[in-house]
mmCIF file of N, CA and C in Angstrom:
data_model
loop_
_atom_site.group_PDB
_atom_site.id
_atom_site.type_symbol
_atom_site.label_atom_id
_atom_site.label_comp_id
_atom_site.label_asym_id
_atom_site.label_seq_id
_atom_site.Cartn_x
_atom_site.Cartn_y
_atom_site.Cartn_z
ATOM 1 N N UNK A 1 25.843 -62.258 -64.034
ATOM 2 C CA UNK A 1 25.568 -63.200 -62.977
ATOM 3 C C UNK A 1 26.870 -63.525 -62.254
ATOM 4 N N UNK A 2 26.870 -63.663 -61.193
ATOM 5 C CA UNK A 2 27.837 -64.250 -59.950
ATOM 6 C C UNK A 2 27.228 -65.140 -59.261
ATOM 7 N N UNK A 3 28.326 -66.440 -58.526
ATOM 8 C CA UNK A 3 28.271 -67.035 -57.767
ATOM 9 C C UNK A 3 29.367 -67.003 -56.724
ATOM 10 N N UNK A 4 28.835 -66.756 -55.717
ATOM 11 C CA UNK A 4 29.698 -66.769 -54.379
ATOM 12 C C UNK A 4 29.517 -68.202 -53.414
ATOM 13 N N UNK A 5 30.711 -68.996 -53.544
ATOM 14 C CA UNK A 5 30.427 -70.482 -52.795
ATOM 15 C C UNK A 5 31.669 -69.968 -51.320
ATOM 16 N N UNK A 6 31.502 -70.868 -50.480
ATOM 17 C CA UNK A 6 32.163 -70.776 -49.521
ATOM 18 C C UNK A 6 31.173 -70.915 -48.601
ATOM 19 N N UNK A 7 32.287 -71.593 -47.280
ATOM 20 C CA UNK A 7 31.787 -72.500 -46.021
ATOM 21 C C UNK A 7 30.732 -71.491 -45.311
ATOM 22 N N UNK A 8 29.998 -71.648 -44.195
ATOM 23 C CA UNK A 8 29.233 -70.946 -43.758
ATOM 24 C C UNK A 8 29.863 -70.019 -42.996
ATOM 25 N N UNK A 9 29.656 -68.068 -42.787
ATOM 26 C CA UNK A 9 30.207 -67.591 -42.029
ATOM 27 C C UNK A 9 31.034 -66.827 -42.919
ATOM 28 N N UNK A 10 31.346 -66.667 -43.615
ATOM 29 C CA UNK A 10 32.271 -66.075 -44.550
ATOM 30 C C UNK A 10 31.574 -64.780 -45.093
ATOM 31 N N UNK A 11 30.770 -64.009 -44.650
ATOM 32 C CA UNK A 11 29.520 -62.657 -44.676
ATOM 33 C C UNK A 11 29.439 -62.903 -46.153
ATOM 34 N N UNK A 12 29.342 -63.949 -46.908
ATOM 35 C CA UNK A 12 28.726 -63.662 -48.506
ATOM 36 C C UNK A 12 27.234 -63.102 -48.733
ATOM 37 N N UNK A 13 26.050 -63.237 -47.442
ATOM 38 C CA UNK A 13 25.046 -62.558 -47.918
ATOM 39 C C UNK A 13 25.289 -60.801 -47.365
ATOM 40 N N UNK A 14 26.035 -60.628 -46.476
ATOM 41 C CA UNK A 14 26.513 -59.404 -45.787
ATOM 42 C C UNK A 14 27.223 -58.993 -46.959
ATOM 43 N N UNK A 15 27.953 -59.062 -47.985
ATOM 44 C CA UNK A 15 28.905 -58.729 -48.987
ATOM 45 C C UNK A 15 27.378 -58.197 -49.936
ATOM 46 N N UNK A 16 26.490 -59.368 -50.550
ATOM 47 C CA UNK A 16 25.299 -59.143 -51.542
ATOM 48 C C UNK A 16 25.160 -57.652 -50.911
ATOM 49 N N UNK A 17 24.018 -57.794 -49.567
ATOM 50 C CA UNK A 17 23.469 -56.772 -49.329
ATOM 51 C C UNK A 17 24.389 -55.512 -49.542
ATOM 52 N N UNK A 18 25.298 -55.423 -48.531
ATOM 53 C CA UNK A 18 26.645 -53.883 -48.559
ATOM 54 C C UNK A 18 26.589 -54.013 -50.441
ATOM 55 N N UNK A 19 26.338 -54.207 -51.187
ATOM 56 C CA UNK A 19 26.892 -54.283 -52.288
ATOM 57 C C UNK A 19 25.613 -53.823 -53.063
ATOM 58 N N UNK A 20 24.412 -54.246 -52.557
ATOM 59 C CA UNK A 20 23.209 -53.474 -53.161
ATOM 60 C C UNK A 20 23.409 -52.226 -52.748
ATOM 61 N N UNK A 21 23.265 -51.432 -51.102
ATOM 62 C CA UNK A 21 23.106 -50.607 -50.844
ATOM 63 C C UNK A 21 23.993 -49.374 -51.143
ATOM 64 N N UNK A 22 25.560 -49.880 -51.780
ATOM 65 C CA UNK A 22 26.550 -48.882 -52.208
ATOM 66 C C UNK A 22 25.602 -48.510 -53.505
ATOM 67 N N UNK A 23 25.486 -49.176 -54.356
ATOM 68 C CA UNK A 23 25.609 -49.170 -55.706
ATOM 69 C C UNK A 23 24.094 -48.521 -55.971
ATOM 70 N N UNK A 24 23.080 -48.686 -54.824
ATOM 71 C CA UNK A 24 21.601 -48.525 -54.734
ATOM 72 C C UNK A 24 20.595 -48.831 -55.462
ATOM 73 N N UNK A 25 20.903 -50.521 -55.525
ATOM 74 C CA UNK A 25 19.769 -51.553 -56.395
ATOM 75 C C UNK A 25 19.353 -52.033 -55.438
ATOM 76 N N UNK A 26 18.013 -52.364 -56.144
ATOM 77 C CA UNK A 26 16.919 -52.636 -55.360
ATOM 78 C C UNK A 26 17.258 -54.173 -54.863
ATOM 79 N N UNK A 27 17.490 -54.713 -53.747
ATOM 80 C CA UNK A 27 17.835 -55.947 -53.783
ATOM 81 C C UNK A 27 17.077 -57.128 -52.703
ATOM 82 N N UNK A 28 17.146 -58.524 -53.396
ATOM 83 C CA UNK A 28 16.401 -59.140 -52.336
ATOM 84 C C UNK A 28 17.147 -60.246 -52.109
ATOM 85 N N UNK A 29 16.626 -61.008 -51.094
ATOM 86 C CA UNK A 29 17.045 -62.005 -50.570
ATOM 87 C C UNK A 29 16.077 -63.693 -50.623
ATOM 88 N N UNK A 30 16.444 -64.852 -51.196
ATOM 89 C CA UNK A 30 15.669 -65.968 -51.243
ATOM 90 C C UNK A 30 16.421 -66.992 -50.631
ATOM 91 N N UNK A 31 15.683 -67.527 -49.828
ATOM 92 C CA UNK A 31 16.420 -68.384 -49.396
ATOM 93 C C UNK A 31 15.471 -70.344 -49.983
ATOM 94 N N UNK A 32 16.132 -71.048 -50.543
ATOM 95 C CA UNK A 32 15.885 -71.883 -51.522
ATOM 96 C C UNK A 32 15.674 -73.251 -50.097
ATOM 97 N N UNK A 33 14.254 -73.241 -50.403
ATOM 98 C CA UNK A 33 14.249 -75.340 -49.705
ATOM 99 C C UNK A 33 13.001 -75.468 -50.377
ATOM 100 N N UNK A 34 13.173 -77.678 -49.987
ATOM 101 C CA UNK A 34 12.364 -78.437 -51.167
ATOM 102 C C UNK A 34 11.167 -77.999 -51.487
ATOM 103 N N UNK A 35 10.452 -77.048 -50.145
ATOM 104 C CA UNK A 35 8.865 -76.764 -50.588
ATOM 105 C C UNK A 35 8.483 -75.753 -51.205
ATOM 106 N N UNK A 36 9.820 -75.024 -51.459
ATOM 107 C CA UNK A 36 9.518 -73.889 -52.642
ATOM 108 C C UNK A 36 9.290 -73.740 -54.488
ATOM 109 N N UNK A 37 8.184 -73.337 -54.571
ATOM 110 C CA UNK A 37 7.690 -73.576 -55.336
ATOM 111 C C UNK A 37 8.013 -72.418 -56.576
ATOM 112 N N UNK A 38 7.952 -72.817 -57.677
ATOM 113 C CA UNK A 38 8.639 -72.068 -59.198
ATOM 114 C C UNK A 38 7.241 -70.502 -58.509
ATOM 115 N N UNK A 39 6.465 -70.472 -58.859
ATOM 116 C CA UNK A 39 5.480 -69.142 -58.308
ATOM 117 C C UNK A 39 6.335 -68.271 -57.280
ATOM 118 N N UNK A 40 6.789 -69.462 -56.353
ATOM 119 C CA UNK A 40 7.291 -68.516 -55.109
ATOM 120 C C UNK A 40 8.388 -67.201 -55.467
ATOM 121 N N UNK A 41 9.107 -67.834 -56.474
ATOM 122 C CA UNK A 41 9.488 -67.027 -57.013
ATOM 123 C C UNK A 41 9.680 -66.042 -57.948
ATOM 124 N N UNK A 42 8.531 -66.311 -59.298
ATOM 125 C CA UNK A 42 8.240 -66.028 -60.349
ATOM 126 C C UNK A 42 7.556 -65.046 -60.031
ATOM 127 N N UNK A 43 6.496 -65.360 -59.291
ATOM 128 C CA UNK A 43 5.436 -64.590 -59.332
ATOM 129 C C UNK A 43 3.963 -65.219 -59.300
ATOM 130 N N UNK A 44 2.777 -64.624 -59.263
ATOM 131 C CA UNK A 44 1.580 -65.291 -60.342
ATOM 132 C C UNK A 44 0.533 -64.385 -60.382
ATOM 133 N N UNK A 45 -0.604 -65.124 -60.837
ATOM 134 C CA UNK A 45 -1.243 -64.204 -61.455
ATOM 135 C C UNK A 45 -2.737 -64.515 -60.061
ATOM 136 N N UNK A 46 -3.192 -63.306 -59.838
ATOM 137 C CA UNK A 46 -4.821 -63.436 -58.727
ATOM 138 C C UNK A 46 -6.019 -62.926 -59.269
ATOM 139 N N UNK A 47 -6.987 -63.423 -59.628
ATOM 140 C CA UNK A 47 -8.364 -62.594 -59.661
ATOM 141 C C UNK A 47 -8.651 -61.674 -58.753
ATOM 142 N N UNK A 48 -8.754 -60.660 -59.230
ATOM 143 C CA UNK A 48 -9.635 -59.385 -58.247
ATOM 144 C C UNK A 48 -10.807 -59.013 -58.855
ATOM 145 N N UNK A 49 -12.144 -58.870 -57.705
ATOM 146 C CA UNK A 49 -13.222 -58.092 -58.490
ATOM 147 C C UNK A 49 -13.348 -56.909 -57.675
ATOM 148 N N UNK A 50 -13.517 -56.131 -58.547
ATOM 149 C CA UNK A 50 -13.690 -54.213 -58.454
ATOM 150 C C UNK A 50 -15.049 -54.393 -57.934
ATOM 151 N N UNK A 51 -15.501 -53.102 -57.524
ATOM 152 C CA UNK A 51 -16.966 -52.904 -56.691
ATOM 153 C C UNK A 51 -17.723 -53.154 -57.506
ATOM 154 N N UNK A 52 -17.754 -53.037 -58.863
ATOM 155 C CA UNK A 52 -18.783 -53.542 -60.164
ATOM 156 C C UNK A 52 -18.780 -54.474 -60.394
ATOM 157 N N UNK A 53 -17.872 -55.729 -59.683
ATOM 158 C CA UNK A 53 -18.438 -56.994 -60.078
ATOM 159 C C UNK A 53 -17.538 -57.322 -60.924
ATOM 160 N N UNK A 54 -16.740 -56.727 -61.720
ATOM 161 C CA UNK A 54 -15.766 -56.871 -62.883
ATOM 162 C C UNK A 54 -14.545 -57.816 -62.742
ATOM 163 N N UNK A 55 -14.306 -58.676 -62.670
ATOM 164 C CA UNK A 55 -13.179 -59.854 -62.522
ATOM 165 C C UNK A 55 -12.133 -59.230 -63.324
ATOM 166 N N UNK A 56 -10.977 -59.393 -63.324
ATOM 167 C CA UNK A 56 -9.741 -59.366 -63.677
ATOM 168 C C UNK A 56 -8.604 -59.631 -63.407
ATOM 169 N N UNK A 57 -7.344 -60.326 -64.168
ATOM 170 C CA UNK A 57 -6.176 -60.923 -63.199
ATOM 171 C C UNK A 57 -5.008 -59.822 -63.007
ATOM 172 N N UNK A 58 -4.301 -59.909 -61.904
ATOM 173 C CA UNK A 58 -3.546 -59.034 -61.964
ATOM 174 C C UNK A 58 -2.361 -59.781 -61.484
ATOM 175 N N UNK A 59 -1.247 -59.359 -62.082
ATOM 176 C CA UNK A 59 0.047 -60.272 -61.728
ATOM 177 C C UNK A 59 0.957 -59.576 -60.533
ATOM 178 N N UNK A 60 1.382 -60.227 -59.867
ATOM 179 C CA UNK A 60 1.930 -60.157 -58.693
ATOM 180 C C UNK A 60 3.368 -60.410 -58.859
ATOM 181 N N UNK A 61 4.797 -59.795 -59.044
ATOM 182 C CA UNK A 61 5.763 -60.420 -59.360
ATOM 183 C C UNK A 61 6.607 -60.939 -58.110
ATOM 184 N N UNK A 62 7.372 -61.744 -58.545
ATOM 185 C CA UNK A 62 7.456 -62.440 -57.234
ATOM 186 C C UNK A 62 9.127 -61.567 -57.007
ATOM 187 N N UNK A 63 10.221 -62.236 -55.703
ATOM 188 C CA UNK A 63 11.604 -61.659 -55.859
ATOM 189 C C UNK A 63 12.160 -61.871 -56.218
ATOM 190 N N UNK A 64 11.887 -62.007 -58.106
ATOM 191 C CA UNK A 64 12.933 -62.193 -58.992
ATOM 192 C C UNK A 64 13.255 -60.964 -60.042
ATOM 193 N N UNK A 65 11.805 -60.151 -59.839
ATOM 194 C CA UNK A 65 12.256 -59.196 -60.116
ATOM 195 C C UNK A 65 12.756 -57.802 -59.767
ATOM 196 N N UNK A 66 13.772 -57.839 -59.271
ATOM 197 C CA UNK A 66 14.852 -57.048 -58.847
ATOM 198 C C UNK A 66 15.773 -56.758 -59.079
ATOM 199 N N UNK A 67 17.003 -56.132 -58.821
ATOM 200 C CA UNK A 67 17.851 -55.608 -59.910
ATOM 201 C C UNK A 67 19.224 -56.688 -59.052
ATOM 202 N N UNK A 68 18.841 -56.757 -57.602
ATOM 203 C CA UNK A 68 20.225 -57.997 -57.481
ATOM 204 C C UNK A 68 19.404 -58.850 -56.136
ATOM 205 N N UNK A 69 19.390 -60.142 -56.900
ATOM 206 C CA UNK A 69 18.817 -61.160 -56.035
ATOM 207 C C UNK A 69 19.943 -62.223 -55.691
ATOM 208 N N UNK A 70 19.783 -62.047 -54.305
ATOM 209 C CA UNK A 70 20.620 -62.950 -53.508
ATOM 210 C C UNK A 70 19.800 -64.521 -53.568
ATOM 211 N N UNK A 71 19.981 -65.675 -54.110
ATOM 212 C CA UNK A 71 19.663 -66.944 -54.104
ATOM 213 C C UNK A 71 20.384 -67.821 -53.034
ATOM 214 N N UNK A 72 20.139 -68.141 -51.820
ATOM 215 C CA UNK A 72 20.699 -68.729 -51.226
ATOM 216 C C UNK A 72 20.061 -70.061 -50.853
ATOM 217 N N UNK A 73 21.389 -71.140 -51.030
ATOM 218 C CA UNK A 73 21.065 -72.510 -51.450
ATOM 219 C C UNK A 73 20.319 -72.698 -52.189
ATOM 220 N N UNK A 74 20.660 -72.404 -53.565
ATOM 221 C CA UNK A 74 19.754 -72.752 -54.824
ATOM 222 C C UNK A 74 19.751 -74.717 -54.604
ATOM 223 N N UNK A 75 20.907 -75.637 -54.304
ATOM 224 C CA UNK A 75 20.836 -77.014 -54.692
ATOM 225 C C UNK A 75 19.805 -77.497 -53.792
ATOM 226 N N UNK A 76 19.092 -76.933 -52.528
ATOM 227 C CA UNK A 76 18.250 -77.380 -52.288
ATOM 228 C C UNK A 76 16.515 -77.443 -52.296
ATOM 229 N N UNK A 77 16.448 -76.783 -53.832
ATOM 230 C CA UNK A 77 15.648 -76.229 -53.936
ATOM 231 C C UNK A 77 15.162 -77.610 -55.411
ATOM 232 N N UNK A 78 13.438 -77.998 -55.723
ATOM 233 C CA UNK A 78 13.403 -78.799 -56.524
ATOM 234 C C UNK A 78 13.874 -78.573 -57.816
ATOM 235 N N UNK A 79 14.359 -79.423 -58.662
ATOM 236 C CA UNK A 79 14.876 -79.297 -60.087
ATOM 237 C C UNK A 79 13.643 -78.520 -60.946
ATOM 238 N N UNK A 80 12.406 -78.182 -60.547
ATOM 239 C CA UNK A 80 11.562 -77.682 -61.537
ATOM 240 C C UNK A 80 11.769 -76.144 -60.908
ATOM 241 N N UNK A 81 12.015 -76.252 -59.675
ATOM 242 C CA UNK A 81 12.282 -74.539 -59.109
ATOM 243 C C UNK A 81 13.678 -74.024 -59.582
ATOM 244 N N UNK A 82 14.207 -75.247 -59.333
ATOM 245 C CA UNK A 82 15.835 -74.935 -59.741
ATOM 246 C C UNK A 82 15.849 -74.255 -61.746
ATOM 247 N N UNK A 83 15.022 -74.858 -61.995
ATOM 248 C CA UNK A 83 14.659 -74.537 -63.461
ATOM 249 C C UNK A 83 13.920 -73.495 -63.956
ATOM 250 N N UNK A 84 13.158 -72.827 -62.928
ATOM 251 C CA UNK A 84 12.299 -71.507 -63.855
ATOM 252 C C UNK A 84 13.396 -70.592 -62.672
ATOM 253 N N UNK A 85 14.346 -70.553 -62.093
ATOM 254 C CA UNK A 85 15.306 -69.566 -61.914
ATOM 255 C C UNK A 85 16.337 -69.526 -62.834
ATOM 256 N N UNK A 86 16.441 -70.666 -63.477
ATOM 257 C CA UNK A 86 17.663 -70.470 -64.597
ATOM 258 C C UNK A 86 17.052 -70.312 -66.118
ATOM 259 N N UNK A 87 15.949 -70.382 -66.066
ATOM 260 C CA UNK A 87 15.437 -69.923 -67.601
ATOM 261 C C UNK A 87 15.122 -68.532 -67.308
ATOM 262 N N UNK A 88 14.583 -67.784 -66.033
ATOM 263 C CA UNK A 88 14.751 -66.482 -65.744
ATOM 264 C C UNK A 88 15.891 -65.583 -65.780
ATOM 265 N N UNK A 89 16.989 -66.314 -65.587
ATOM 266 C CA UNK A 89 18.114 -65.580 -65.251
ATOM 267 C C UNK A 89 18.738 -65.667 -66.811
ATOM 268 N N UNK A 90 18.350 -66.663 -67.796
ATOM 269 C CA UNK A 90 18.872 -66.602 -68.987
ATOM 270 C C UNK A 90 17.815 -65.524 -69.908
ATOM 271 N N UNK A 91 17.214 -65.074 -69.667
ATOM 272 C CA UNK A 91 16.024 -64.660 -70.235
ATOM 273 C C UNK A 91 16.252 -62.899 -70.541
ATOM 274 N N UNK A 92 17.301 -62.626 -68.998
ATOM 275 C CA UNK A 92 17.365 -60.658 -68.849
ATOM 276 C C UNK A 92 18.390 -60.755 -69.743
#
């Protein structure tokens, strides 16, 4: 894990990206405010029914799973979102 702080303008998400595309990981970008929700990023799970009628859930992962995720402004993001990104990130 890395953190890159510095004033605005300083190409730190231009650095992430050039830095996925050398190395060629799959990479994404989040950008963190109050109405984002722990799913938004996790992922979740949807019912689908097949032409037979057959229900089943299928999980949808959200952009955390990727090999380099850019988090931008994690502090403005709620303490319960702020929290299933850091039990994720302790988890790989």
């Amino acid at each position: 894990h890395a953190l890159l702080v510095g004033v605005p303008g300083l190409a730190k998400t231009k650095l992430v990206e050039t830095l996925g595309i050398v190395l060629g990981l799959d990479s994404r970008r989040v950008q963190f405010t109050p109405d984002l929700m722990p799913s938004d990023i996790l992922g979740s799970e949807v019912m689908e029914q097949d032409e037979f009628g057959k229900r089943s859930f299928r999980f949808i992962s959200g952009p955390i799973f990727t090999q380099l995720l850019m988090a931008d402004e994690i502090n403005r993001a709620s303490p319960r979102t702020q929290s299933a990104l850091l039990q994720a990130m302790q988890e790989y």
